[in-house]
Amino acid sequence: MELTLELRNVDYGYRDYTLLKDLSLEVREGEILGILGPNGCGKTTLLKHLNKNLSPQGGHILLDGVDLEVITKRDIAKRVAVVPQTNEVHFSFTVRDIVSMGRIPFQGLMEGMSHSDDEIVDRALERVGLAGFGERHINTMSGGERQRVIIARALAQTPKILLMDEPTLHLDINSQFDVLDLVRDLSKEDGLTVVIVSHDLGMVARYCDRILMIHNFDIMALGTPEEVLTPENMDLVFGVDAELVFDEKTNENTVFLHGSSKRLKKQEQ
């Protein structure tokens, strides 16, 4: 069943401080949407509004046509899951303990895991390539493995929409590709809708179907990578001389960075 997420004339920020005004956007079923912009532009703040961790100052955010403000957090969690920016866990939980937390929205007070819950956790672990890792303690795992555990916890919520805040921020290069390849598989094979916050030009060029680019607390562009990642936009928003290119070896988009646009302009003078 299709699940829609729509923003209508949304103003958002913190208390009396508005970051972005009059944002209207429909997140399409099964797409990977990248929210792109430099640090401090309000990307993470926007993401927090999409599962009611924050409430908009104006306008409406609709989940399947219903305003988030009238949906309980528990019911939102049954349909929208979050992978936060950090995957640090300060207690020695097992992998299965962590992933089982994704079933909490479906359990009543004082209820434990049912047979159905256990099966869902098993499928989530298998989907992220961690079948057989259930008894491992998460604080003994690599950063890439921990990120897969956190994604499995999100999948255990059986969501239709996955929100990800800088999902590769603290990972080494090969783990970044592994995690994002997994996310794309979840989108294309399982129909999961994914919203990713990032400031990584190459990542959004390669993995995102559409990009929302934010600059100076305003919408700079919204569209495909080819429409958004123009040399002019990347210069203005990130201060880099860069171009979107198609890599024939991988059949993927990538961004070629020439360097700081300010420095290169000085050299040309």
PDB file of C-alpha atoms in Angstrom:
ATOM      1  CA  MET A   1       0.000   0.000   0.000  1.00  0.00           C
ATOM      2  CA  GLU A   2       1.366   3.422  -0.975  1.00  0.00           C
ATOM      3  CA  LEU A   3       2.253   5.713   1.902  1.00  0.00           C
ATOM      4  CA  THR A   4       2.671   9.407   1.155  1.00  0.00           C
ATOM      5  CA  LEU A   5       4.621  12.086   2.973  1.00  0.00           C
ATOM      6  CA  GLU A   6       3.810  15.659   2.024  1.00  0.00           C
ATOM      7  CA  LEU A   7       4.842  19.085   3.266  1.00  0.00           C
ATOM      8  CA  ARG A   8       2.452  21.978   2.605  1.00  0.00           C
ATOM      9  CA  ASN A   9       3.706  25.538   3.117  1.00  0.00           C
ATOM     10  CA  VAL A  10       5.823  24.489   6.088  1.00  0.00           C
ATOM     11  CA  ASP A  11       7.759  27.004   8.191  1.00  0.00           C
ATOM     12  CA  TYR A  12      10.209  25.375  10.554  1.00  0.00           C
ATOM     13  CA  GLY A  13      12.949  26.194  13.025  1.00  0.00           C
ATOM     14  CA  TYR A  14      13.391  26.402  16.791  1.00  0.00           C
ATOM     15  CA  ARG A  15      11.025  28.425  18.992  1.00  0.00           C
ATOM     16  CA  ASP A  16      10.966  31.967  17.558  1.00  0.00           C
ATOM     17  CA  TYR A  17      13.864  31.360  15.145  1.00  0.00           C
ATOM     18  CA  THR A  18      12.699  30.355  11.659  1.00  0.00           C
ATOM     19  CA  LEU A  19      15.130  28.440   9.462  1.00  0.00           C
ATOM     20  CA  LEU A  20      13.023  27.832   6.373  1.00  0.00           C
ATOM     21  CA  LYS A  21       9.684  29.251   5.262  1.00  0.00           C
ATOM     22  CA  ASP A  22       6.930  28.073   2.942  1.00  0.00           C
ATOM     23  CA  LEU A  23       8.402  24.678   2.009  1.00  0.00           C
ATOM     24  CA  SER A  24       6.102  22.490  -0.076  1.00  0.00           C
ATOM     25  CA  LEU A  25       7.259  19.032  -1.101  1.00  0.00           C
ATOM     26  CA  GLU A  26       5.843  15.592  -1.809  1.00  0.00           C
ATOM     27  CA  VAL A  27       8.155  12.687  -1.085  1.00  0.00           C
ATOM     28  CA  ARG A  28       7.496  10.054  -3.727  1.00  0.00           C
ATOM     29  CA  GLU A  29       6.912   6.411  -2.905  1.00  0.00           C
ATOM     30  CA  GLY A  30      10.026   4.267  -3.320  1.00  0.00           C
ATOM     31  CA  GLU A  31      12.392   7.144  -4.059  1.00  0.00           C
ATOM     32  CA  ILE A  32      15.626   8.157  -2.374  1.00  0.00           C
ATOM     33  CA  LEU A  33      15.388  11.877  -1.689  1.00  0.00           C
ATOM     34  CA  GLY A  34      18.524  13.701  -0.624  1.00  0.00           C
ATOM     35  CA  ILE A  35      18.357  16.847   1.521  1.00  0.00           C
ATOM     36  CA  LEU A  36      21.601  18.600   0.653  1.00  0.00           C
ATOM     37  CA  GLY A  37      23.294  21.684   2.026  1.00  0.00           C
ATOM     38  CA  PRO A  38      26.244  22.939   4.067  1.00  0.00           C
ATOM     39  CA  ASN A  39      26.487  22.476   7.824  1.00  0.00           C
ATOM     40  CA  GLY A  40      24.050  24.622   9.785  1.00  0.00           C
ATOM     41  CA  CYS A  41      21.529  25.177   6.998  1.00  0.00           C
ATOM     42  CA  GLY A  42      18.676  23.330   8.733  1.00  0.00           C
ATOM     43  CA  LYS A  43      18.843  19.870   7.111  1.00  0.00           C
ATOM     44  CA  THR A  44      18.677  17.876  10.342  1.00  0.00           C
ATOM     45  CA  THR A  45      16.028  20.209  11.740  1.00  0.00           C
ATOM     46  CA  LEU A  46      13.860  19.494   8.707  1.00  0.00           C
ATOM     47  CA  LEU A  47      14.353  15.746   9.141  1.00  0.00           C
ATOM     48  CA  LYS A  48      13.232  15.949  12.783  1.00  0.00           C
ATOM     49  CA  HIS A  49       9.938  17.456  11.639  1.00  0.00           C
ATOM     50  CA  LEU A  50       9.204  14.471   9.387  1.00  0.00           C
ATOM     51  CA  ASN A  51       8.561  12.130  12.323  1.00  0.00           C
ATOM     52  CA  LYS A  52       7.166  14.722  14.757  1.00  0.00           C
ATOM     53  CA  ASN A  53      10.293  15.098  16.855  1.00  0.00           C
ATOM     54  CA  LEU A  54       9.734  18.776  16.148  1.00  0.00           C
ATOM     55  CA  SER A  55       6.523  20.559  15.163  1.00  0.00           C
ATOM     56  CA  PRO A  56       6.368  23.117  12.325  1.00  0.00           C
ATOM     57  CA  GLN A  57       5.841  26.772  13.110  1.00  0.00           C
ATOM     58  CA  GLY A  58       3.404  26.990  10.231  1.00  0.00           C
ATOM     59  CA  GLY A  59       1.912  24.807   7.528  1.00  0.00           C
ATOM     60  CA  HIS A  60       1.259  21.072   7.624  1.00  0.00           C
ATOM     61  CA  ILE A  61       3.171  17.806   7.302  1.00  0.00           C
ATOM     62  CA  LEU A  62       0.874  15.042   6.104  1.00  0.00           C
ATOM     63  CA  LEU A  63       1.417  11.311   6.468  1.00  0.00           C
ATOM     64  CA  ASP A  64      -0.974   9.481   4.173  1.00  0.00           C
ATOM     65  CA  GLY A  65      -3.107  12.627   4.048  1.00  0.00           C
ATOM     66  CA  VAL A  66      -3.307  13.059   7.825  1.00  0.00           C
ATOM     67  CA  ASP A  67      -1.534  15.867   9.692  1.00  0.00           C
ATOM     68  CA  LEU A  68       1.317  14.502  11.826  1.00  0.00           C
ATOM     69  CA  GLU A  69       0.133  16.692  14.685  1.00  0.00           C
ATOM     70  CA  VAL A  70      -2.926  14.464  15.221  1.00  0.00           C
ATOM     71  CA  ILE A  71      -1.044  11.142  14.879  1.00  0.00           C
ATOM     72  CA  THR A  72       0.532   9.617  17.981  1.00  0.00           C
ATOM     73  CA  LYS A  73       4.302   9.124  18.078  1.00  0.00           C
ATOM     74  CA  ARG A  74       3.709   5.376  18.446  1.00  0.00           C
ATOM     75  CA  ASP A  75       1.613   5.231  15.274  1.00  0.00           C
ATOM     76  CA  ILE A  76       4.145   7.332  13.375  1.00  0.00           C
ATOM     77  CA  ALA A  77       6.900   4.918  14.468  1.00  0.00           C
ATOM     78  CA  LYS A  78       4.970   2.037  12.917  1.00  0.00           C
ATOM     79  CA  ARG A  79       5.317   3.707   9.526  1.00  0.00           C
ATOM     80  CA  VAL A  80       8.378   5.957   9.724  1.00  0.00           C
ATOM     81  CA  ALA A  81      11.768   4.809  11.052  1.00  0.00           C
ATOM     82  CA  VAL A  82      14.894   6.864  11.745  1.00  0.00           C
ATOM     83  CA  VAL A  83      18.601   6.131  11.433  1.00  0.00           C
ATOM     84  CA  PRO A  84      20.264   8.882  13.502  1.00  0.00           C
ATOM     85  CA  GLN A  85      23.558  10.621  12.803  1.00  0.00           C
ATOM     86  CA  THR A  86      25.482   8.659  15.428  1.00  0.00           C
ATOM     87  CA  ASN A  87      25.416   4.900  16.006  1.00  0.00           C
ATOM     88  CA  GLU A  88      27.118   5.007  19.415  1.00  0.00           C
ATOM     89  CA  VAL A  89      25.608   2.652  22.004  1.00  0.00           C
ATOM     90  CA  HIS A  90      26.929   3.133  25.537  1.00  0.00           C
ATOM     91  CA  PHE A  91      25.760  -0.205  26.964  1.00  0.00           C
ATOM     92  CA  SER A  92      26.857  -3.713  26.042  1.00  0.00           C
ATOM     93  CA  PHE A  93      23.630  -4.752  24.322  1.00  0.00           C
ATOM     94  CA  THR A  94      23.624  -7.681  21.953  1.00  0.00           C
ATOM     95  CA  VAL A  95      22.794  -7.100  18.321  1.00  0.00           C
ATOM     96  CA  ARG A  96      19.479  -8.867  18.801  1.00  0.00           C
ATOM     97  CA  ASP A  97      18.642  -6.662  21.806  1.00  0.00           C
ATOM     98  CA  ILE A  98      19.203  -3.534  19.700  1.00  0.00           C
ATOM     99  CA  VAL A  99      17.219  -4.731  16.690  1.00  0.00           C
ATOM    100  CA  SER A 100      14.361  -5.962  18.902  1.00  0.00           C
ATOM    101  CA  MET A 101      13.879  -2.376  20.101  1.00  0.00           C
ATOM    102  CA  GLY A 102      12.345  -1.719  16.690  1.00  0.00           C
ATOM    103  CA  ARG A 103       9.323  -3.800  17.751  1.00  0.00           C
ATOM    104  CA  ILE A 104       8.483  -1.634  20.796  1.00  0.00           C
ATOM    105  CA  PRO A 105       5.842   0.499  18.972  1.00  0.00           C
ATOM    106  CA  PHE A 106       3.865  -2.691  18.272  1.00  0.00           C
ATOM    107  CA  GLN A 107       3.892  -4.032  21.831  1.00  0.00           C
ATOM    108  CA  GLY A 108       1.478  -3.287  24.638  1.00  0.00           C
ATOM    109  CA  LEU A 109       2.442  -2.360  28.166  1.00  0.00           C
ATOM    110  CA  MET A 110       4.540  -5.100  29.809  1.00  0.00           C
ATOM    111  CA  GLU A 111       4.387  -7.251  26.650  1.00  0.00           C
ATOM    112  CA  GLY A 112       7.464  -9.145  25.553  1.00  0.00           C
ATOM    113  CA  MET A 113       8.570 -10.303  22.125  1.00  0.00           C
ATOM    114  CA  SER A 114       6.100 -12.539  20.316  1.00  0.00           C
ATOM    115  CA  HIS A 115       6.985 -15.273  17.836  1.00  0.00           C
ATOM    116  CA  SER A 116       5.982 -12.885  15.056  1.00  0.00           C
ATOM    117  CA  ASP A 117       8.285 -10.196  16.479  1.00  0.00           C
ATOM    118  CA  ASP A 118      11.174 -12.671  16.567  1.00  0.00           C
ATOM    119  CA  GLU A 119      10.594 -13.561  12.925  1.00  0.00           C
ATOM    120  CA  ILE A 120      10.589  -9.893  11.926  1.00  0.00           C
ATOM    121  CA  VAL A 121      13.874  -9.333  13.775  1.00  0.00           C
ATOM    122  CA  ASP A 122      15.377 -12.378  12.037  1.00  0.00           C
ATOM    123  CA  ARG A 123      14.350 -11.024   8.634  1.00  0.00           C
ATOM    124  CA  ALA A 124      15.781  -7.583   9.435  1.00  0.00           C
ATOM    125  CA  LEU A 125      19.124  -9.071  10.449  1.00  0.00           C
ATOM    126  CA  GLU A 126      19.203 -11.196   7.316  1.00  0.00           C
ATOM    127  CA  ARG A 127      18.319  -8.225   5.117  1.00  0.00           C
ATOM    128  CA  VAL A 128      21.330  -6.227   6.339  1.00  0.00           C
ATOM    129  CA  GLY A 129      23.706  -9.191   6.139  1.00  0.00           C
ATOM    130  CA  LEU A 130      23.938  -9.849   9.887  1.00  0.00           C
ATOM    131  CA  ALA A 131      22.181 -13.200  10.181  1.00  0.00           C
ATOM    132  CA  GLY A 132      24.042 -15.163  12.839  1.00  0.00           C
ATOM    133  CA  PHE A 133      25.342 -11.997  14.547  1.00  0.00           C
ATOM    134  CA  GLY A 134      22.479 -11.765  17.051  1.00  0.00           C
ATOM    135  CA  GLU A 135      24.534 -12.631  20.135  1.00  0.00           C
ATOM    136  CA  ARG A 136      27.448 -10.363  19.283  1.00  0.00           C
ATOM    137  CA  HIS A 137      27.796  -7.346  21.550  1.00  0.00           C
ATOM    138  CA  ILE A 138      27.420  -4.151  19.575  1.00  0.00           C
ATOM    139  CA  ASN A 139      30.358  -2.423  21.269  1.00  0.00           C
ATOM    140  CA  THR A 140      32.701  -5.081  19.804  1.00  0.00           C
ATOM    141  CA  MET A 141      31.686  -4.317  16.217  1.00  0.00           C
ATOM    142  CA  SER A 142      33.150  -2.031  13.567  1.00  0.00           C
ATOM    143  CA  GLY A 143      31.500   1.242  12.624  1.00  0.00           C
ATOM    144  CA  GLY A 144      30.086  -0.236   9.424  1.00  0.00           C
ATOM    145  CA  GLU A 145      28.677  -3.255  11.275  1.00  0.00           C
ATOM    146  CA  ARG A 146      27.111  -1.027  13.942  1.00  0.00           C
ATOM    147  CA  GLN A 147      25.459   1.069  11.255  1.00  0.00           C
ATOM    148  CA  ARG A 148      23.945  -2.093   9.770  1.00  0.00           C
ATOM    149  CA  VAL A 149      22.595  -2.961  13.218  1.00  0.00           C
ATOM    150  CA  ILE A 150      20.937   0.448  13.501  1.00  0.00           C
ATOM    151  CA  ILE A 151      19.447   0.041  10.017  1.00  0.00           C
ATOM    152  CA  ALA A 152      18.184  -3.418  11.019  1.00  0.00           C
ATOM    153  CA  ARG A 153      16.529  -1.876  14.091  1.00  0.00           C
ATOM    154  CA  ALA A 154      14.778   0.594  11.776  1.00  0.00           C
ATOM    155  CA  LEU A 155      13.700  -2.234   9.443  1.00  0.00           C
ATOM    156  CA  ALA A 156      12.274  -4.136  12.429  1.00  0.00           C
ATOM    157  CA  GLN A 157       9.715  -1.325  12.665  1.00  0.00           C
ATOM    158  CA  THR A 158       8.502  -2.554   9.235  1.00  0.00           C
ATOM    159  CA  PRO A 159       8.372   1.068   8.020  1.00  0.00           C
ATOM    160  CA  LYS A 160       7.332   2.444   4.665  1.00  0.00           C
ATOM    161  CA  ILE A 161       9.575   5.502   5.087  1.00  0.00           C
ATOM    162  CA  LEU A 162      13.171   5.596   6.350  1.00  0.00           C
ATOM    163  CA  LEU A 163      14.754   8.870   7.511  1.00  0.00           C
ATOM    164  CA  MET A 164      18.575   8.919   7.618  1.00  0.00           C
ATOM    165  CA  ASP A 165      20.722  11.693   9.089  1.00  0.00           C
ATOM    166  CA  GLU A 166      24.255  11.689   7.621  1.00  0.00           C
ATOM    167  CA  PRO A 167      24.308   7.854   7.575  1.00  0.00           C
ATOM    168  CA  THR A 168      27.957   7.592   6.451  1.00  0.00           C
ATOM    169  CA  LEU A 169      29.419  10.394   8.575  1.00  0.00           C
ATOM    170  CA  HIS A 170      31.777   8.314  10.738  1.00  0.00           C
ATOM    171  CA  LEU A 171      32.362   5.359   8.412  1.00  0.00           C
ATOM    172  CA  ASP A 172      35.448   4.442   6.439  1.00  0.00           C
ATOM    173  CA  ILE A 173      35.192   4.594   2.654  1.00  0.00           C
ATOM    174  CA  ASN A 174      34.331   0.969   1.876  1.00  0.00           C
ATOM    175  CA  SER A 175      31.693   0.921   4.656  1.00  0.00           C
ATOM    176  CA  GLN A 176      30.115   4.060   3.176  1.00  0.00           C
ATOM    177  CA  PHE A 177      29.568   2.261  -0.116  1.00  0.00           C
ATOM    178  CA  ASP A 178      28.331  -0.904   1.618  1.00  0.00           C
ATOM    179  CA  VAL A 179      25.749   0.992   3.673  1.00  0.00           C
ATOM    180  CA  LEU A 180      24.484   3.109   0.773  1.00  0.00           C
ATOM    181  CA  ASP A 181      24.349   0.133  -1.606  1.00  0.00           C
ATOM    182  CA  LEU A 182      22.168  -1.568   1.012  1.00  0.00           C
ATOM    183  CA  VAL A 183      19.924   1.498   1.284  1.00  0.00           C
ATOM    184  CA  ARG A 184      19.477   1.609  -2.491  1.00  0.00           C
ATOM    185  CA  ASP A 185      18.598  -2.099  -2.532  1.00  0.00           C
ATOM    186  CA  LEU A 186      15.981  -1.502   0.164  1.00  0.00           C
ATOM    187  CA  SER A 187      14.478   1.277  -1.935  1.00  0.00           C
ATOM    188  CA  LYS A 188      14.541  -0.446  -5.321  1.00  0.00           C
ATOM    189  CA  GLU A 189      13.799  -4.016  -4.241  1.00  0.00           C
ATOM    190  CA  ASP A 190      11.558  -3.519  -1.203  1.00  0.00           C
ATOM    191  CA  GLY A 191       9.885  -0.246  -2.221  1.00  0.00           C
ATOM    192  CA  LEU A 192      11.152   1.611   0.862  1.00  0.00           C
ATOM    193  CA  THR A 193      10.980   5.402   0.625  1.00  0.00           C
ATOM    194  CA  VAL A 194      14.216   6.947   1.913  1.00  0.00           C
ATOM    195  CA  VAL A 195      15.026  10.539   2.899  1.00  0.00           C
ATOM    196  CA  ILE A 196      18.754  11.145   3.451  1.00  0.00           C
ATOM    197  CA  VAL A 197      20.303  14.282   4.943  1.00  0.00           C
ATOM    198  CA  SER A 198      23.824  14.885   3.663  1.00  0.00           C
ATOM    199  CA  HIS A 199      26.443  17.444   2.698  1.00  0.00           C
ATOM    200  CA  ASP A 200      28.324  14.873   0.565  1.00  0.00           C
ATOM    201  CA  LEU A 201      27.988  15.880  -3.094  1.00  0.00           C
ATOM    202  CA  GLY A 202      29.324  12.614  -4.473  1.00  0.00           C
ATOM    203  CA  MET A 203      27.035  10.499  -2.319  1.00  0.00           C
ATOM    204  CA  VAL A 204      23.803  12.242  -3.279  1.00  0.00           C
ATOM    205  CA  ALA A 205      24.843  12.305  -6.950  1.00  0.00           C
ATOM    206  CA  ARG A 206      25.341   8.541  -6.938  1.00  0.00           C
ATOM    207  CA  TYR A 207      22.447   7.332  -4.804  1.00  0.00           C
ATOM    208  CA  CYS A 208      19.605   9.877  -4.792  1.00  0.00           C
ATOM    209  CA  ASP A 209      16.744   9.984  -7.287  1.00  0.00           C
ATOM    210  CA  ARG A 210      15.973  13.596  -6.378  1.00  0.00           C
ATOM    211  CA  ILE A 211      17.741  16.269  -4.359  1.00  0.00           C
ATOM    212  CA  LEU A 212      16.430  19.170  -2.285  1.00  0.00           C
ATOM    213  CA  MET A 213      19.267  21.722  -2.058  1.00  0.00           C
ATOM    214  CA  ILE A 214      19.122  24.298   0.753  1.00  0.00           C
ATOM    215  CA  HIS A 215      21.116  27.537   0.777  1.00  0.00           C
ATOM    216  CA  ASN A 216      20.876  30.484   3.167  1.00  0.00           C
ATOM    217  CA  PHE A 217      17.729  28.999   4.702  1.00  0.00           C
ATOM    218  CA  ASP A 218      15.959  28.923   1.351  1.00  0.00           C
ATOM    219  CA  ILE A 219      15.233  26.295  -1.300  1.00  0.00           C
ATOM    220  CA  MET A 220      17.984  26.588  -3.875  1.00  0.00           C
ATOM    221  CA  ALA A 221      16.808  23.755  -6.124  1.00  0.00           C
ATOM    222  CA  LEU A 222      14.673  20.619  -6.216  1.00  0.00           C
ATOM    223  CA  GLY A 223      14.970  17.970  -8.894  1.00  0.00           C
ATOM    224  CA  THR A 224      17.148  15.216 -10.291  1.00  0.00           C
ATOM    225  CA  PRO A 225      20.915  15.236  -9.649  1.00  0.00           C
ATOM    226  CA  GLU A 226      21.407  16.582 -13.177  1.00  0.00           C
ATOM    227  CA  GLU A 227      19.000  19.437 -12.508  1.00  0.00           C
ATOM    228  CA  VAL A 228      20.328  20.343  -9.057  1.00  0.00           C
ATOM    229  CA  LEU A 229      24.062  19.629  -9.115  1.00  0.00           C
ATOM    230  CA  THR A 230      25.020  22.243 -11.670  1.00  0.00           C
ATOM    231  CA  PRO A 231      28.454  23.915 -11.464  1.00  0.00           C
ATOM    232  CA  GLU A 232      26.715  27.196 -10.606  1.00  0.00           C
ATOM    233  CA  ASN A 233      24.727  25.712  -7.713  1.00  0.00           C
ATOM    234  CA  MET A 234      27.708  23.840  -6.247  1.00  0.00           C
ATOM    235  CA  ASP A 235      29.820  26.988  -6.466  1.00  0.00           C
ATOM    236  CA  LEU A 236      27.201  29.159  -4.762  1.00  0.00           C
ATOM    237  CA  VAL A 237      26.195  26.693  -2.014  1.00  0.00           C
ATOM    238  CA  PHE A 238      29.482  24.922  -1.255  1.00  0.00           C
ATOM    239  CA  GLY A 239      32.122  27.257  -2.686  1.00  0.00           C
ATOM    240  CA  VAL A 240      33.660  24.553  -4.861  1.00  0.00           C
ATOM    241  CA  ASP A 241      34.512  24.320  -8.531  1.00  0.00           C
ATOM    242  CA  ALA A 242      32.823  21.034  -9.366  1.00  0.00           C
ATOM    243  CA  GLU A 243      30.930  19.216 -12.095  1.00  0.00           C
ATOM    244  CA  LEU A 244      28.522  16.301 -12.221  1.00  0.00           C
ATOM    245  CA  VAL A 245      29.861  13.556 -14.477  1.00  0.00           C
ATOM    246  CA  PHE A 246      28.708  10.087 -15.521  1.00  0.00           C
ATOM    247  CA  ASP A 247      31.235   7.386 -14.596  1.00  0.00           C
ATOM    248  CA  GLU A 248      31.177   4.819 -17.411  1.00  0.00           C
ATOM    249  CA  LYS A 249      33.041   2.267 -15.276  1.00  0.00           C
ATOM    250  CA  THR A 250      30.319   2.150 -12.624  1.00  0.00           C
ATOM    251  CA  ASN A 251      27.383   3.492 -14.668  1.00  0.00           C
ATOM    252  CA  GLU A 252      26.801   5.944 -11.832  1.00  0.00           C
ATOM    253  CA  ASN A 253      26.764   9.704 -11.432  1.00  0.00           C
ATOM    254  CA  THR A 254      29.620  11.213  -9.498  1.00  0.00           C
ATOM    255  CA  VAL A 255      30.922  14.710  -8.743  1.00  0.00           C
ATOM    256  CA  PHE A 256      34.385  15.756  -9.857  1.00  0.00           C
ATOM    257  CA  LEU A 257      35.833  18.320  -7.452  1.00  0.00           C
ATOM    258  CA  HIS A 258      38.417  20.679  -8.918  1.00  0.00           C
ATOM    259  CA  GLY A 259      38.929  22.562  -5.660  1.00  0.00           C
ATOM    260  CA  SER A 260      37.870  25.718  -3.873  1.00  0.00           C
ATOM    261  CA  SER A 261      36.164  28.003  -6.369  1.00  0.00           C
ATOM    262  CA  LYS A 262      37.536  31.087  -4.561  1.00  0.00           C
ATOM    263  CA  ARG A 263      41.106  29.845  -4.860  1.00  0.00           C
ATOM    264  CA  LEU A 264      40.750  28.819  -8.490  1.00  0.00           C
ATOM    265  CA  LYS A 265      39.229  32.194  -9.385  1.00  0.00           C
ATOM    266  CA  LYS A 266      42.227  33.937  -7.773  1.00  0.00           C
ATOM    267  CA  GLN A 267      44.592  31.799  -9.834  1.00  0.00           C
ATOM    268  CA  GLU A 268      42.779  32.789 -13.024  1.00  0.00           C
ATOM    269  CA  GLN A 269      43.152  36.512 -12.299  1.00  0.00           C
TER     270      GLN A 269
END
